[in-house]
Amino acid sequence: MADAAESKGPSKSALKKAEKQAKMAADKAAKVAKQAALPVQTKKADNIIGITVSKSDDFPQWYQEVVLKAQMIDYYNEISGFYILRPSAMYVWGVIRNWFQDRIEAMGVEETSFPMFLSQTSFEKEKDHVDGFAPELAWVTKAGDKDLEVPVAVRPTSEAVMYPYYSKWIRTHRDLPFRLNQWNNVVRWEAKQTTPFLRAREFLWQEGHTAHLTEELAGKEVLEILELYARVYEELLAVPVVRGRKTENEKFAGGYYTTTVEGYIPSNGRGIQGATSHCLGQNFSKMFDIKVEDPDEKGKHINVWQNSWGLSTRVIGVMIMIHGDDKGLVLPPRIAKIQTVLIPLGITKNTTAEEKANLEKRLEEIRQTLLKAGVRVEADLREGYTPPWKFNDWELKGVPLRIEFGPKDSAKNVVSWARRDTGEKGTFAIDEVATKVPELLETIQKDLYNKAEKAYREHRLKITNWDEVVPALDAKNVVIIPFCLDGQCEDRIKELTAGKPEEGTDANGAPKAPTMGMKSLCIPFEQPEGLVPGETKCLNPECNRKAEKWCMFGRSY
Amino acid sequence: MADAAESKGPSKSALKKAEKQAKMAADKAAKVAKQAALPVQTKKADNIIGITVSKSDDFPQWYQEVVLKAQMIDYYNEISGFYILRPSAMYVWGVIRNWFQDRIEAMGVEETSFPMFLSQTSFEKEKDHVDGFAPELAWVTKAGDKDLEVPVAVRPTSEAVMYPYYSKWIRTHRDLPFRLNQWNNVVRWEAKQTTPFLRAREFLWQEGHTAHLTEELAGKEVLEILELYARVYEELLAVPVVRGRKTENEKFAGGYYTTTVEGYIPSNGRGIQGATSHCLGQNFSKMFDIKVEDPDEKGKHINVWQNSWGLSTRVIGVMIMIHGDDKGLVLPPRIAKIQTVLIPLGITKNTTAEEKANLEKRLEEIRQTLLKAGVRVEADLREGYTPPWKFNDWELKGVPLRIEFGPKDSAKNVVSWARRDTGEKGTFAIDEVATKVPELLETIQKDLYNKAEKAYREHRLKITNWDEVVPALDAKNVVIIPFCLDGQCEDRIKELTAGKPEEGTDANGAPKAPTMGMKSLCIPFEQPEGLVPGETKCLNPECNRKAEKWCMFGRSY
């Protein structure tokens, strides 16, 4: 269940099966994190502007430094596994929230707010669901100084909170489709190593819960929502994803089937679950007694078909991991709180007050022009910092475009610009900034996506020879292989691809951890050519079954 | 502390002092609520469309029926004191949220998200703050099946969660003003009777937390925010409020001073705290070590001046209580999810399919015209319901304007309309709906406000004779009296105005509860004439002090 934690839920069989592997990975990660955390959490290192390690040399430490120093999060030292989302992160979440909210509203999804606490009774109605979530529940047992008669749990997801009311509210087929969504916080008290954005004990998300008359109608919505999730990644965050269906092993606890968008982190070659849209089938509607009279047959009752779907703040972490570089964060323009920063140049000891005022006046005119053009722009007029220091500061924070403006530019009626993503530089005539800057921002947005898309495409290898699998993983690829879809075979594939502990010690002096086995990421909707039904074998050399589908596997979060 | 529960926090001395009175009120309320809850929570009564009691006869039951039957909330039966906010309530909250968010963003307030859990250590730093909130904390003591080493509490408000980080993040006076806001949920596990929206164990709110260099700058913001709160009530919810300052007894636990907007419920003559904006002074900044170097004196450090301010979903309850009537909810147009409902008339057994289709086609044209004019409009084409049934249904749900359209209207090229608030009826030429409907909606908005404002103004009595106080309260007024501002005097006023238990039993056969004493609501910023400093006596006959201010007192929530 390594990658399910901050998405819609732990997969069905995940808890038992991934334990061993997760433990090993966690031990290693803990070690690395401990080392990494030391320099960045002390006041001294906070003062070091810029990232102290290279993204390619030590990816985990690089990530921790970036999220902290770019002020996306802070660690909540009071309670481990919790993080503070700072304004630049909340801005990204706000853009996503507004974008998604507009689109589900247009679909007819209404907003609701259910209590954050769950009673034991409701929770225990769906068995697989309980098995999936029980180990991570936070229990409130006391209020003030009194013990509660019946302890209550903080929601890890709201199926069991909401569905008793769906039973009450849905009376006739005319109430269908019935669609509610809530934006809230959930708690999953994980024992495993936590990571900012990707795996936190509390996170923000939206959870949609809908009911439909037929499987077909439910299924249609599952895909509509999945497409919105894909667009959040692709259009807002400039992150490519693969759309597909989860295997039985990896589907939502208690659900019927799970669809997913899967991302890829080039730095370590790992897959990462992006967001999931589940068809719950009639499992929950039977347990919670949610039914309507069949419109075609009086007296006959039909249990409704339900969906649930969720997108969490995890998306921000994926975006950071993919676009960031050794200078820090790189934000796609569409989700950047500040898209362009204006920095005055050439102010020296010899500059007169009048010259300085003139330069700042023209800078302010440029700022106003850009604001009117819809650009989110700020001027950095801080005293006591040199332009290079300011450049570093805004690069660290990921601002997509820097505009510099000094006396020479002023004389030529131009501004100089520098792209955060490529470092490319150039000039625009001042008269043209209102059109050129928005164009350039769109170019940056597209280029970021294209670069990430190319990296993903080139590292998603279609493999038909088992011996090539582990070398492909070691070369930071995910693989697409012919697969029988059997759950035990899937488990065995994980074991077969896990490495033995290597000899020697790692950079921190700890024994080297074994490499992680690969798990199934999804069965891509876009299936490659070449799988002959009833003929092509499952790639697992120990398996005698025929392959049903091409399935994407990889080491993963 | 009766009225503080869902606002920014319990008042300083509230816990001990209000206990007795709250207990009596709660016992009575519990009795009424129990009776009231029975008919509306059974399936049978759910089917009764419309409210079964009159607002003037039994206000508590009326309120419970309205919020349930108009589908603003549902009771969360699994855990007492919690409520489900349904889409029509969340829509109101969404409008308020967007309106307020836009305005604080323009002020430079940024969005953040802190963890929902609080450690004991942070919490205990400010003593009055602890005293105020400790009795209502929900404690998480277990995760999965393991006991936590250190229990954590769910935030009742976030001062103690956030301020350790303010100490870390605020380094220089250039970081000031430092302003963060979060929209979230908080938990106050009250022992007292809960009421939908007004007092719930969990509620939604925004909490702003800011830091400033000087008392003056902090104080300026306190009032700016208070004015936004007043405008939420007045401009969006059509609810008049009185702006003022809380007495020492009623201020925020641990704060310096509290400003407030105070509402009034005509049906029972009670005051209700609307929202509060606090100056925390330097109390918290000293405890949490939040300081900057004095810009005017090198080496000298200044503890920052802090504010916190909050507006909760309580506002929705106040709006419902004020505008609702015996037919159900009455929503002000600006916050109504559906502002206008279109209902086809005159479709009978004799109507041909063609006639019906024609009518519905014209209705759809009207709907499109209104949508383009920016009106939130829906057509009710449900089969199997009579127009009168539909009228009742939409009246119950509070839709501000109904438009009826039948063959006669069609022949005359008019639509017929009926106002929800006054019942007034009329017609518009179809050509004019795009201008007339928005105008009428604005008229309804203004009329609702004016009606409520008149009721509040006429029941806010300036009183200078002690003997008139209790009769004024009994006649559903709040009173403005000369007051010395002394805390003990304030307590005594509460005792002196509380009635003795009456003889006989109430409608439910229970012994009659004593009438509630009055408490201070606020010291209005707009002070009436006639108080002579050093001369006018405090109105409490047992008090020998001079009056400092006119103070508004009343029975209250």
PDB file of N, CA, C and O in Angstrom, chain B residues 74 129 136 204 360 387 389 455 504:
ATOM      1  N   ASP B  74     -28.778  18.068   8.750  1.00  0.00           N
ATOM      2  CA  ASP B  74     -29.393  16.876   9.308  1.00  0.00           C
ATOM      3  C   ASP B  74     -28.656  16.590  10.602  1.00  0.00           C
ATOM      4  O   ASP B  74     -27.497  16.972  10.767  1.00  0.00           O
ATOM      5  N   HIS B 129      -5.956  31.301  28.500  1.00  0.00           N
ATOM      6  CA  HIS B 129      -6.357  30.584  27.297  1.00  0.00           C
ATOM      7  C   HIS B 129      -6.677  29.127  27.641  1.00  0.00           C
ATOM      8  O   HIS B 129      -7.715  28.586  27.245  1.00  0.00           O
ATOM      9  N   GLU B 136     -13.260  21.749  27.095  1.00  0.00           N
ATOM     10  CA  GLU B 136     -13.945  21.349  25.857  1.00  0.00           C
ATOM     11  C   GLU B 136     -13.035  20.628  24.878  1.00  0.00           C
ATOM     12  O   GLU B 136     -13.421  20.391  23.731  1.00  0.00           O
ATOM     13  N   LEU B 204     -17.438  24.854  11.231  1.00  0.00           N
ATOM     14  CA  LEU B 204     -16.545  25.419  10.222  1.00  0.00           C
ATOM     15  C   LEU B 204     -16.384  26.911  10.513  1.00  0.00           C
ATOM     16  O   LEU B 204     -17.328  27.564  10.948  1.00  0.00           O
ATOM     17  N   GLU B 360     -43.690  24.516 -21.937  1.00  0.00           N
ATOM     18  CA  GLU B 360     -42.372  24.239 -21.367  1.00  0.00           C
ATOM     19  C   GLU B 360     -41.260  24.864 -22.206  1.00  0.00           C
ATOM     20  O   GLU B 360     -40.224  25.258 -21.675  1.00  0.00           O
ATOM     21  N   PRO B 387     -49.176  22.203  -8.724  1.00  0.00           N
ATOM     22  CA  PRO B 387     -48.540  23.502  -8.460  1.00  0.00           C
ATOM     23  C   PRO B 387     -48.596  23.905  -6.980  1.00  0.00           C
ATOM     24  O   PRO B 387     -47.553  24.306  -6.437  1.00  0.00           O
ATOM     25  N   TRP B 389     -48.549  22.121  -4.327  1.00  0.00           N
ATOM     26  CA  TRP B 389     -47.552  21.329  -3.599  1.00  0.00           C
ATOM     27  C   TRP B 389     -46.157  21.884  -3.868  1.00  0.00           C
ATOM     28  O   TRP B 389     -45.354  22.044  -2.956  1.00  0.00           O
ATOM     29  N   ALA B 455     -36.904  45.983  13.468  1.00  0.00           N
ATOM     30  CA  ALA B 455     -37.214  45.166  14.655  1.00  0.00           C
ATOM     31  C   ALA B 455     -36.122  45.323  15.716  1.00  0.00           C
ATOM     32  O   ALA B 455     -36.405  45.432  16.908  1.00  0.00           O
ATOM     33  N   GLY B 504     -46.221  26.304  38.579  1.00  0.00           N
ATOM     34  CA  GLY B 504     -46.912  25.581  37.503  1.00  0.00           C
ATOM     35  C   GLY B 504     -45.941  24.866  36.589  1.00  0.00           C
ATOM     36  O   GLY B 504     -44.739  24.768  36.874  1.00  0.00           O
TER      37      GLY B 504
END
